[in-house]
Amino acid sequence: MTTAAQAWSTPVTGSLGVRWNAGAPDCAATPQPPLQVQAYEPQTVILRQSPCADFEANFLYLLIGSDRALLIDTGAVADPDRMPLAKTVLDLLPSKDGAKLPLLIVHSHGHADHRAGDAQFASLPSVRIAPTELPDAQTFLGLGDWPNGVARIDLGGRSVEAIATPGHHPSHMSFYDGRTGLFFSGDFLLPGRLLIDDIDAYRDSALRAAEFLKARPVAHILGGHIELGLDGQAYPHGAQHHPRERPLQLSRQDLLALPAALDGFNGFYARHPTFILSNPVRDLLAIAAGVLVLLALSIYAVRGALRRRRQRAQATTR
């Protein structure tokens, strides 16, 4: 991995004209492939894990160069019988000099639903797996000036850049592919819930990403999940059926809207046209506080009712 500047040419165009697997109301009664494979263009493949295989329904991205390939995230399912990820990816890799291209696996961040599939690749000699946590993840990619550096991953005739985008997770990174103009944003920016762990880091990441992309062509921003329907409503947490999903892709304008949205965030929950801001810890604390208030009011009401009952009983015995 090296850090370098480069000139930007017109990106290779691709297609997102696909209907993603939406899962089913009853997955047991509706068998379906666990993994959907869609070529954006011949050297860029999008893999979507079925909502029936795991409700997270992750999107994974395979970028193929002339010397090696890059897989961004390995998804939520470790069991190869339930999710044949390694076999599928290896089958997609072209051969060179009589062998499959080497594969490098990186992660948008260290949450389990983005790295569970690592186990399927761990024993394969031609595969390297990047660490998921700091400082090992940044050292592996050469992001020494965390969070301000830019690392370059050379795939052979294809360059992918990595930048730090913490806020959802301390080690979160996003990846820019110069060949296609695609920005792979993981859980930092997606059509769904943006779960905020550190609001200041999130805001800085949004500003940093916007500045990073200012001079670069952006075809689409592709995140790790789809959690919104076409009506803008979020699917319930854990839902394995996503009817009428909104498109996967976001735009540069969606990223540019993020800093202002974070500035105006109330700290709990805020809905925007293409994403939802949420602080799950504060949401849980608010729910817990509400439960305690209701419990206190219930106890007060019960005590009051018992007091009035005793008073009536005393009055009738006089």
CSV table of C-alpha atoms in Angstrom, one decimal:
chain,number,residue,atom,x,y,z
A,1,MET,CA,0.0,0.0,0.0
A,2,THR,CA,1.3,3.4,-0.9
A,3,THR,CA,0.1,7.0,-0.7
A,4,ALA,CA,0.2,8.9,-4.0
A,5,ALA,CA,-1.6,11.5,-6.0
A,6,GLN,CA,-3.0,10.7,-9.5
A,7,ALA,CA,-4.8,12.3,-12.4
A,8,TRP,CA,-8.4,11.3,-12.8
A,9,SER,CA,-9.9,10.1,-16.1
A,10,THR,CA,-13.5,9.5,-17.0
A,11,PRO,CA,-14.8,6.6,-15.0
A,12,VAL,CA,-15.8,3.3,-16.6
A,13,THR,CA,-19.6,3.2,-16.7
A,14,GLY,CA,-21.5,0.4,-15.1
A,15,SER,CA,-25.1,-0.7,-14.5
A,16,LEU,CA,-27.2,-0.8,-11.3
A,17,GLY,CA,-30.3,-1.8,-13.1
A,18,VAL,CA,-31.0,-4.8,-10.9
A,19,ARG,CA,-33.7,-5.7,-8.5
A,20,TRP,CA,-32.0,-6.9,-5.3
A,21,ASN,CA,-33.2,-9.9,-3.4
A,22,ALA,CA,-35.8,-8.6,-1.0
A,23,GLY,CA,-36.0,-11.7,1.2
A,24,ALA,CA,-39.5,-13.0,2.1
A,25,PRO,CA,-42.2,-12.7,4.8
A,26,ASP,CA,-41.7,-16.4,5.5
A,27,CYS,CA,-38.1,-17.4,4.6
A,28,ALA,CA,-38.6,-21.1,5.5
A,29,ALA,CA,-41.4,-21.3,3.0
A,30,THR,CA,-39.6,-19.4,0.3
A,31,PRO,CA,-36.2,-21.0,-0.4
A,32,GLN,CA,-33.8,-18.6,-2.2
A,33,PRO,CA,-30.1,-18.3,-3.1
A,34,PRO,CA,-28.1,-17.0,-0.1
A,35,LEU,CA,-26.0,-14.7,-2.3
A,36,GLN,CA,-26.9,-12.5,-5.3
A,37,VAL,CA,-24.1,-11.7,-7.7
A,38,GLN,CA,-24.3,-8.7,-10.0
A,39,ALA,CA,-21.6,-7.3,-12.3
A,40,TYR,CA,-21.6,-3.5,-12.2
A,41,GLU,CA,-19.1,-3.8,-15.1
A,42,PRO,CA,-16.8,-6.8,-16.0
A,43,GLN,CA,-14.2,-6.0,-13.3
A,44,THR,CA,-16.5,-4.8,-10.6
A,45,VAL,CA,-18.9,-7.2,-8.9
A,46,ILE,CA,-21.5,-6.5,-6.2
A,47,LEU,CA,-22.6,-9.3,-3.9
A,48,ARG,CA,-25.7,-9.0,-1.8
A,49,GLN,CA,-26.4,-11.4,1.0
A,50,SER,CA,-30.1,-12.4,1.1
A,51,PRO,CA,-32.1,-11.0,3.9
A,52,CYS,CA,-33.3,-14.5,4.5
A,53,ALA,CA,-29.7,-15.7,5.2
A,54,ASP,CA,-29.2,-12.8,7.6
A,55,PHE,CA,-31.4,-9.8,8.3
A,56,GLU,CA,-28.4,-7.5,7.8
A,57,ALA,CA,-28.5,-8.3,4.1
A,58,ASN,CA,-25.0,-6.9,3.5
A,59,PHE,CA,-23.5,-5.6,0.3
A,60,LEU,CA,-20.0,-6.7,-0.5
A,61,TYR,CA,-17.8,-5.4,-3.3
A,62,LEU,CA,-15.2,-7.3,-5.4
A,63,LEU,CA,-12.8,-5.2,-7.5
A,64,ILE,CA,-10.6,-7.0,-10.0
A,65,GLY,CA,-7.2,-5.7,-11.2
A,66,SER,CA,-4.6,-7.2,-13.5
A,67,ASP,CA,-2.4,-8.4,-10.6
A,68,ARG,CA,-4.9,-9.0,-7.7
A,69,ALA,CA,-8.4,-8.5,-6.6
A,70,LEU,CA,-9.9,-6.6,-3.6
A,71,LEU,CA,-12.9,-7.7,-1.6
A,72,ILE,CA,-14.5,-5.0,0.6
A,73,ASP,CA,-16.2,-6.7,3.6
A,74,THR,CA,-17.2,-10.4,4.0
A,75,GLY,CA,-20.7,-10.0,5.5
A,76,ALA,CA,-22.6,-11.4,8.3
A,77,VAL,CA,-22.5,-15.2,7.8
A,78,ALA,CA,-19.5,-17.4,8.7
A,79,ASP,CA,-21.0,-20.8,7.8
A,80,PRO,CA,-20.0,-21.7,4.2
A,81,ASP,CA,-23.0,-24.1,4.0
A,82,ARG,CA,-25.4,-21.2,4.6
A,83,MET,CA,-23.4,-18.6,2.7
A,84,PRO,CA,-20.8,-20.0,0.1
A,85,LEU,CA,-19.0,-16.7,0.0
A,86,ALA,CA,-15.4,-17.9,-0.5
A,87,LYS,CA,-16.3,-20.4,-3.2
A,88,THR,CA,-18.4,-17.7,-5.0
A,89,VAL,CA,-15.6,-15.1,-4.9
A,90,LEU,CA,-12.9,-17.6,-6.0
A,91,ASP,CA,-15.0,-18.7,-8.9
A,92,LEU,CA,-15.3,-15.0,-10.0
A,93,LEU,CA,-11.6,-14.4,-9.9
A,94,PRO,CA,-9.8,-14.7,-13.3
A,95,SER,CA,-6.6,-16.8,-13.7
A,96,LYS,CA,-3.2,-15.5,-14.4
A,97,ASP,CA,-0.1,-17.7,-15.1
A,98,GLY,CA,-2.2,-20.8,-14.4
A,99,ALA,CA,-3.5,-19.7,-11.0
A,100,LYS,CA,-6.3,-17.6,-9.6
A,101,LEU,CA,-5.5,-13.9,-8.9
A,102,PRO,CA,-4.4,-13.3,-5.3
A,103,LEU,CA,-7.1,-11.7,-3.2
A,104,LEU,CA,-6.9,-9.0,-0.6
A,105,ILE,CA,-9.8,-8.6,1.9
A,106,VAL,CA,-10.4,-5.3,3.6
A,107,HIS,CA,-13.2,-4.1,5.8
A,108,SER,CA,-15.2,-0.9,6.1
A,109,HIS,CA,-15.1,-1.5,9.9
A,110,GLY,CA,-14.9,-4.1,12.6
A,111,HIS,CA,-18.6,-4.9,13.3
A,112,ALA,CA,-19.3,-8.6,13.1
A,113,ASP,CA,-21.7,-8.3,10.2
A,114,HIS,CA,-18.9,-6.9,8.0
A,115,ARG,CA,-16.2,-9.5,8.9
A,116,ALA,CA,-18.0,-12.8,9.8
A,117,GLY,CA,-17.1,-14.3,6.4
A,118,ASP,CA,-13.3,-13.9,7.0
A,119,ALA,CA,-13.2,-17.4,8.5
A,120,GLN,CA,-14.0,-18.9,5.1
A,121,PHE,CA,-10.9,-17.4,3.6
A,122,ALA,CA,-8.5,-17.7,6.5
A,123,SER,CA,-6.8,-20.9,5.4
A,124,LEU,CA,-6.5,-20.0,1.7
A,125,PRO,CA,-2.8,-19.4,0.7
A,126,SER,CA,-3.5,-16.8,-1.9
A,127,VAL,CA,-5.7,-14.6,0.3
A,128,ARG,CA,-4.6,-11.8,2.7
A,129,ILE,CA,-7.0,-10.5,5.2
A,130,ALA,CA,-6.6,-7.0,6.7
A,131,PRO,CA,-7.1,-6.5,10.4
A,132,THR,CA,-10.3,-4.7,11.4
A,133,GLU,CA,-9.3,-2.7,14.5
A,134,LEU,CA,-6.9,0.2,15.2
A,135,PRO,CA,-4.0,0.5,15.1
A,136,ASP,CA,-3.4,-2.7,13.1
A,137,ALA,CA,-5.9,-1.8,10.3
A,138,GLN,CA,-4.4,1.6,9.6
A,139,THR,CA,-0.9,0.1,9.8
A,140,PHE,CA,-1.8,-2.6,7.3
A,141,LEU,CA,-3.0,-0.2,4.7
A,142,GLY,CA,-0.4,2.5,5.4
A,143,LEU,CA,-2.8,5.1,6.9
A,144,GLY,CA,-0.2,6.5,9.3
A,145,ASP,CA,-1.7,9.9,9.7
A,146,TRP,CA,-5.0,8.7,11.1
A,147,PRO,CA,-7.6,10.0,10.4
A,148,ASN,CA,-6.2,12.4,7.8
A,149,GLY,CA,-4.1,10.2,5.5
A,150,VAL,CA,-5.0,8.6,2.2
A,151,ALA,CA,-3.8,5.1,1.4
A,152,ARG,CA,-3.5,3.7,-2.1
A,153,ILE,CA,-4.1,0.0,-2.9
A,154,ASP,CA,-2.6,-1.0,-6.2
A,155,LEU,CA,-4.4,-3.9,-7.9
A,156,GLY,CA,-2.5,-3.7,-11.1
A,157,GLY,CA,-3.8,-1.2,-13.6
A,158,ARG,CA,-6.4,-0.2,-11.0
A,159,SER,CA,-6.0,2.0,-7.9
A,160,VAL,CA,-8.2,2.0,-4.9
A,161,GLU,CA,-7.8,4.7,-2.2
A,162,ALA,CA,-8.8,4.3,1.5
A,163,ILE,CA,-9.7,7.1,3.8
A,164,ALA,CA,-10.7,7.1,7.5
A,165,THR,CA,-14.4,7.7,8.2
A,166,PRO,CA,-14.8,7.0,11.9
A,167,GLY,CA,-17.9,8.0,13.8
A,168,HIS,CA,-20.0,4.9,13.4
A,169,HIS,CA,-17.0,2.7,14.4
A,170,PRO,CA,-13.5,3.9,15.5
A,171,SER,CA,-11.7,2.1,12.7
A,172,HIS,CA,-14.3,2.8,9.9
A,173,MET,CA,-12.8,3.4,6.4
A,174,SER,CA,-14.3,4.2,3.1
A,175,PHE,CA,-12.8,3.2,-0.3
A,176,TYR,CA,-12.7,5.1,-3.6
A,177,ASP,CA,-12.2,3.2,-6.9
A,178,GLY,CA,-10.6,5.4,-9.6
A,179,ARG,CA,-11.6,3.0,-12.4
A,180,THR,CA,-15.4,3.4,-11.8
A,181,GLY,CA,-15.7,6.5,-9.7
A,182,LEU,CA,-17.5,4.4,-7.0
A,183,PHE,CA,-17.1,5.4,-3.4
A,184,PHE,CA,-17.7,2.5,-1.0
A,185,SER,CA,-18.9,3.9,2.2
A,186,GLY,CA,-19.8,0.9,4.4
A,187,ASP,CA,-22.0,2.0,7.3
A,188,PHE,CA,-20.7,5.6,7.2
A,189,LEU,CA,-23.3,6.6,4.6
A,190,LEU,CA,-26.1,4.3,3.3
A,191,PRO,CA,-29.8,4.5,2.5
A,192,GLY,CA,-30.8,3.6,6.1
A,193,ARG,CA,-29.9,4.2,9.7
A,194,LEU,CA,-26.6,6.0,10.3
A,195,LEU,CA,-25.8,4.7,13.8
A,196,ILE,CA,-23.7,7.4,15.5
A,197,ASP,CA,-21.1,6.3,18.1
A,198,ASP,CA,-19.1,9.5,18.1
A,199,ILE,CA,-20.9,12.6,16.7
A,200,ASP,CA,-17.7,14.8,16.5
A,201,ALA,CA,-15.8,12.1,14.7
A,202,TYR,CA,-18.7,11.5,12.3
A,203,ARG,CA,-19.0,15.2,11.5
A,204,ASP,CA,-15.2,15.4,10.8
A,205,SER,CA,-15.5,12.3,8.6
A,206,ALA,CA,-18.3,13.8,6.6
A,207,LEU,CA,-16.3,16.9,6.0
A,208,ARG,CA,-13.1,14.9,5.2
A,209,ALA,CA,-14.9,12.7,2.7
A,210,ALA,CA,-16.5,15.6,1.0
A,211,GLU,CA,-13.1,17.3,0.6
A,212,PHE,CA,-11.5,14.1,-0.5
A,213,LEU,CA,-14.1,13.6,-3.3
A,214,LYS,CA,-14.1,17.3,-4.4
A,215,ALA,CA,-11.6,16.7,-7.2
A,216,ARG,CA,-12.6,13.2,-8.0
A,217,PRO,CA,-15.4,12.0,-10.3
A,218,VAL,CA,-18.2,10.2,-8.3
A,219,ALA,CA,-20.5,7.9,-10.2
A,220,HIS,CA,-22.3,6.6,-7.1
A,221,ILE,CA,-21.8,6.1,-3.3
A,222,LEU,CA,-22.5,2.5,-2.4
A,223,GLY,CA,-23.0,1.6,1.3
A,224,GLY,CA,-23.2,-1.7,3.2
A,225,HIS,CA,-27.0,-2.1,3.5
A,226,ILE,CA,-30.4,-0.9,2.3
A,227,GLU,CA,-32.7,-0.2,5.2
A,228,LEU,CA,-35.3,2.2,3.6
A,229,GLY,CA,-38.2,1.5,1.4
A,230,LEU,CA,-39.3,3.7,-1.5
A,231,ASP,CA,-41.6,5.5,0.9
A,232,GLY,CA,-38.6,6.6,3.0
A,233,GLN,CA,-39.7,4.4,6.0
A,234,ALA,CA,-37.1,2.2,7.7
A,235,TYR,CA,-37.7,-1.6,7.8
A,236,PRO,CA,-38.0,-2.9,11.4
A,237,HIS,CA,-34.8,-4.0,12.9
A,238,GLY,CA,-34.3,-7.7,12.2
A,239,ALA,CA,-36.8,-7.7,9.2
A,240,GLN,CA,-36.0,-10.4,6.7
A,241,HIS,CA,-38.4,-9.0,4.1
A,242,HIS,CA,-37.6,-5.7,2.4
A,243,PRO,CA,-40.4,-5.0,0.0
A,244,ARG,CA,-40.0,-2.1,-2.4
A,245,GLU,CA,-36.5,-1.2,-1.4
A,246,ARG,CA,-35.1,2.2,-2.4
A,247,PRO,CA,-32.0,2.1,-4.6
A,248,LEU,CA,-28.7,1.2,-3.2
A,249,GLN,CA,-26.8,4.1,-4.7
A,250,LEU,CA,-26.5,7.5,-3.1
A,251,SER,CA,-24.9,10.6,-4.7
A,252,ARG,CA,-22.3,13.2,-4.0
A,253,GLN,CA,-25.2,15.5,-2.9
A,254,ASP,CA,-26.2,13.1,-0.2
A,255,LEU,CA,-22.7,13.2,1.2
A,256,LEU,CA,-22.6,17.0,1.0
A,257,ALA,CA,-25.9,17.1,3.0
A,258,LEU,CA,-24.5,15.0,5.8
A,259,PRO,CA,-22.4,17.6,7.7
A,260,ALA,CA,-25.4,20.0,8.1
A,261,ALA,CA,-27.6,17.1,9.1
A,262,LEU,CA,-25.1,16.1,11.8
A,263,ASP,CA,-24.9,19.8,12.9
A,264,GLY,CA,-28.6,19.9,13.4
A,265,PHE,CA,-28.9,16.4,15.0
A,266,ASN,CA,-31.0,16.3,18.2
A,267,GLY,CA,-28.8,13.6,19.6
A,268,PHE,CA,-31.5,10.9,19.4
A,269,TYR,CA,-33.2,10.4,16.0
A,270,ALA,CA,-33.6,12.5,12.8
A,271,ARG,CA,-35.1,11.6,9.5
A,272,HIS,CA,-33.7,12.9,6.2
A,273,PRO,CA,-34.6,12.2,2.6
A,274,THR,CA,-32.1,9.4,2.0
A,275,PHE,CA,-30.9,8.5,5.5
A,276,ILE,CA,-31.8,8.5,9.2
A,277,LEU,CA,-29.5,9.7,11.9
A,278,SER,CA,-29.7,7.7,15.1
A,279,ASN,CA,-27.7,7.4,18.4
A,280,PRO,CA,-28.6,3.9,19.6
A,281,VAL,CA,-27.0,4.4,23.0
A,282,ARG,CA,-29.0,7.6,23.7
A,283,ASP,CA,-32.1,6.0,22.2
A,284,LEU,CA,-31.8,3.1,24.7
A,285,LEU,CA,-31.2,5.5,27.6
A,286,ALA,CA,-34.2,7.5,26.6
A,287,ILE,CA,-36.3,4.3,26.5
A,288,ALA,CA,-34.9,3.2,29.8
A,289,ALA,CA,-35.7,6.6,31.3
A,290,GLY,CA,-39.2,6.4,30.0
A,291,VAL,CA,-39.7,2.9,31.4
A,292,LEU,CA,-38.5,4.1,34.8
A,293,VAL,CA,-40.9,7.1,34.7
A,294,LEU,CA,-43.8,4.8,33.8
A,295,LEU,CA,-42.8,2.4,36.6
A,296,ALA,CA,-42.6,5.2,39.1
A,297,LEU,CA,-46.0,6.6,38.0
A,298,SER,CA,-47.5,3.0,38.2
A,299,ILE,CA,-46.1,2.6,41.7
A,300,TYR,CA,-47.4,6.0,42.8
A,301,ALA,CA,-50.9,5.2,41.3
A,302,VAL,CA,-51.0,1.8,43.1
A,303,ARG,CA,-49.9,3.3,46.4
A,304,GLY,CA,-52.6,6.0,46.0
A,305,ALA,CA,-55.2,3.4,45.2
A,306,LEU,CA,-54.2,1.3,48.2
A,307,ARG,CA,-54.3,4.4,50.5
A,308,ARG,CA,-57.8,5.3,49.3
A,309,ARG,CA,-59.0,1.7,49.8
A,310,ARG,CA,-57.7,1.7,53.4
A,311,GLN,CA,-59.3,5.1,54.0
A,312,ARG,CA,-62.7,3.8,52.8
A,313,ALA,CA,-62.3,0.6,54.8
A,314,GLN,CA,-61.6,2.7,58.0
A,315,ALA,CA,-64.6,4.9,57.3
A,316,THR,CA,-67.0,2.0,57.0
A,317,THR,CA,-65.9,0.5,60.4
A,318,ARG,CA,-66.6,3.6,62.4
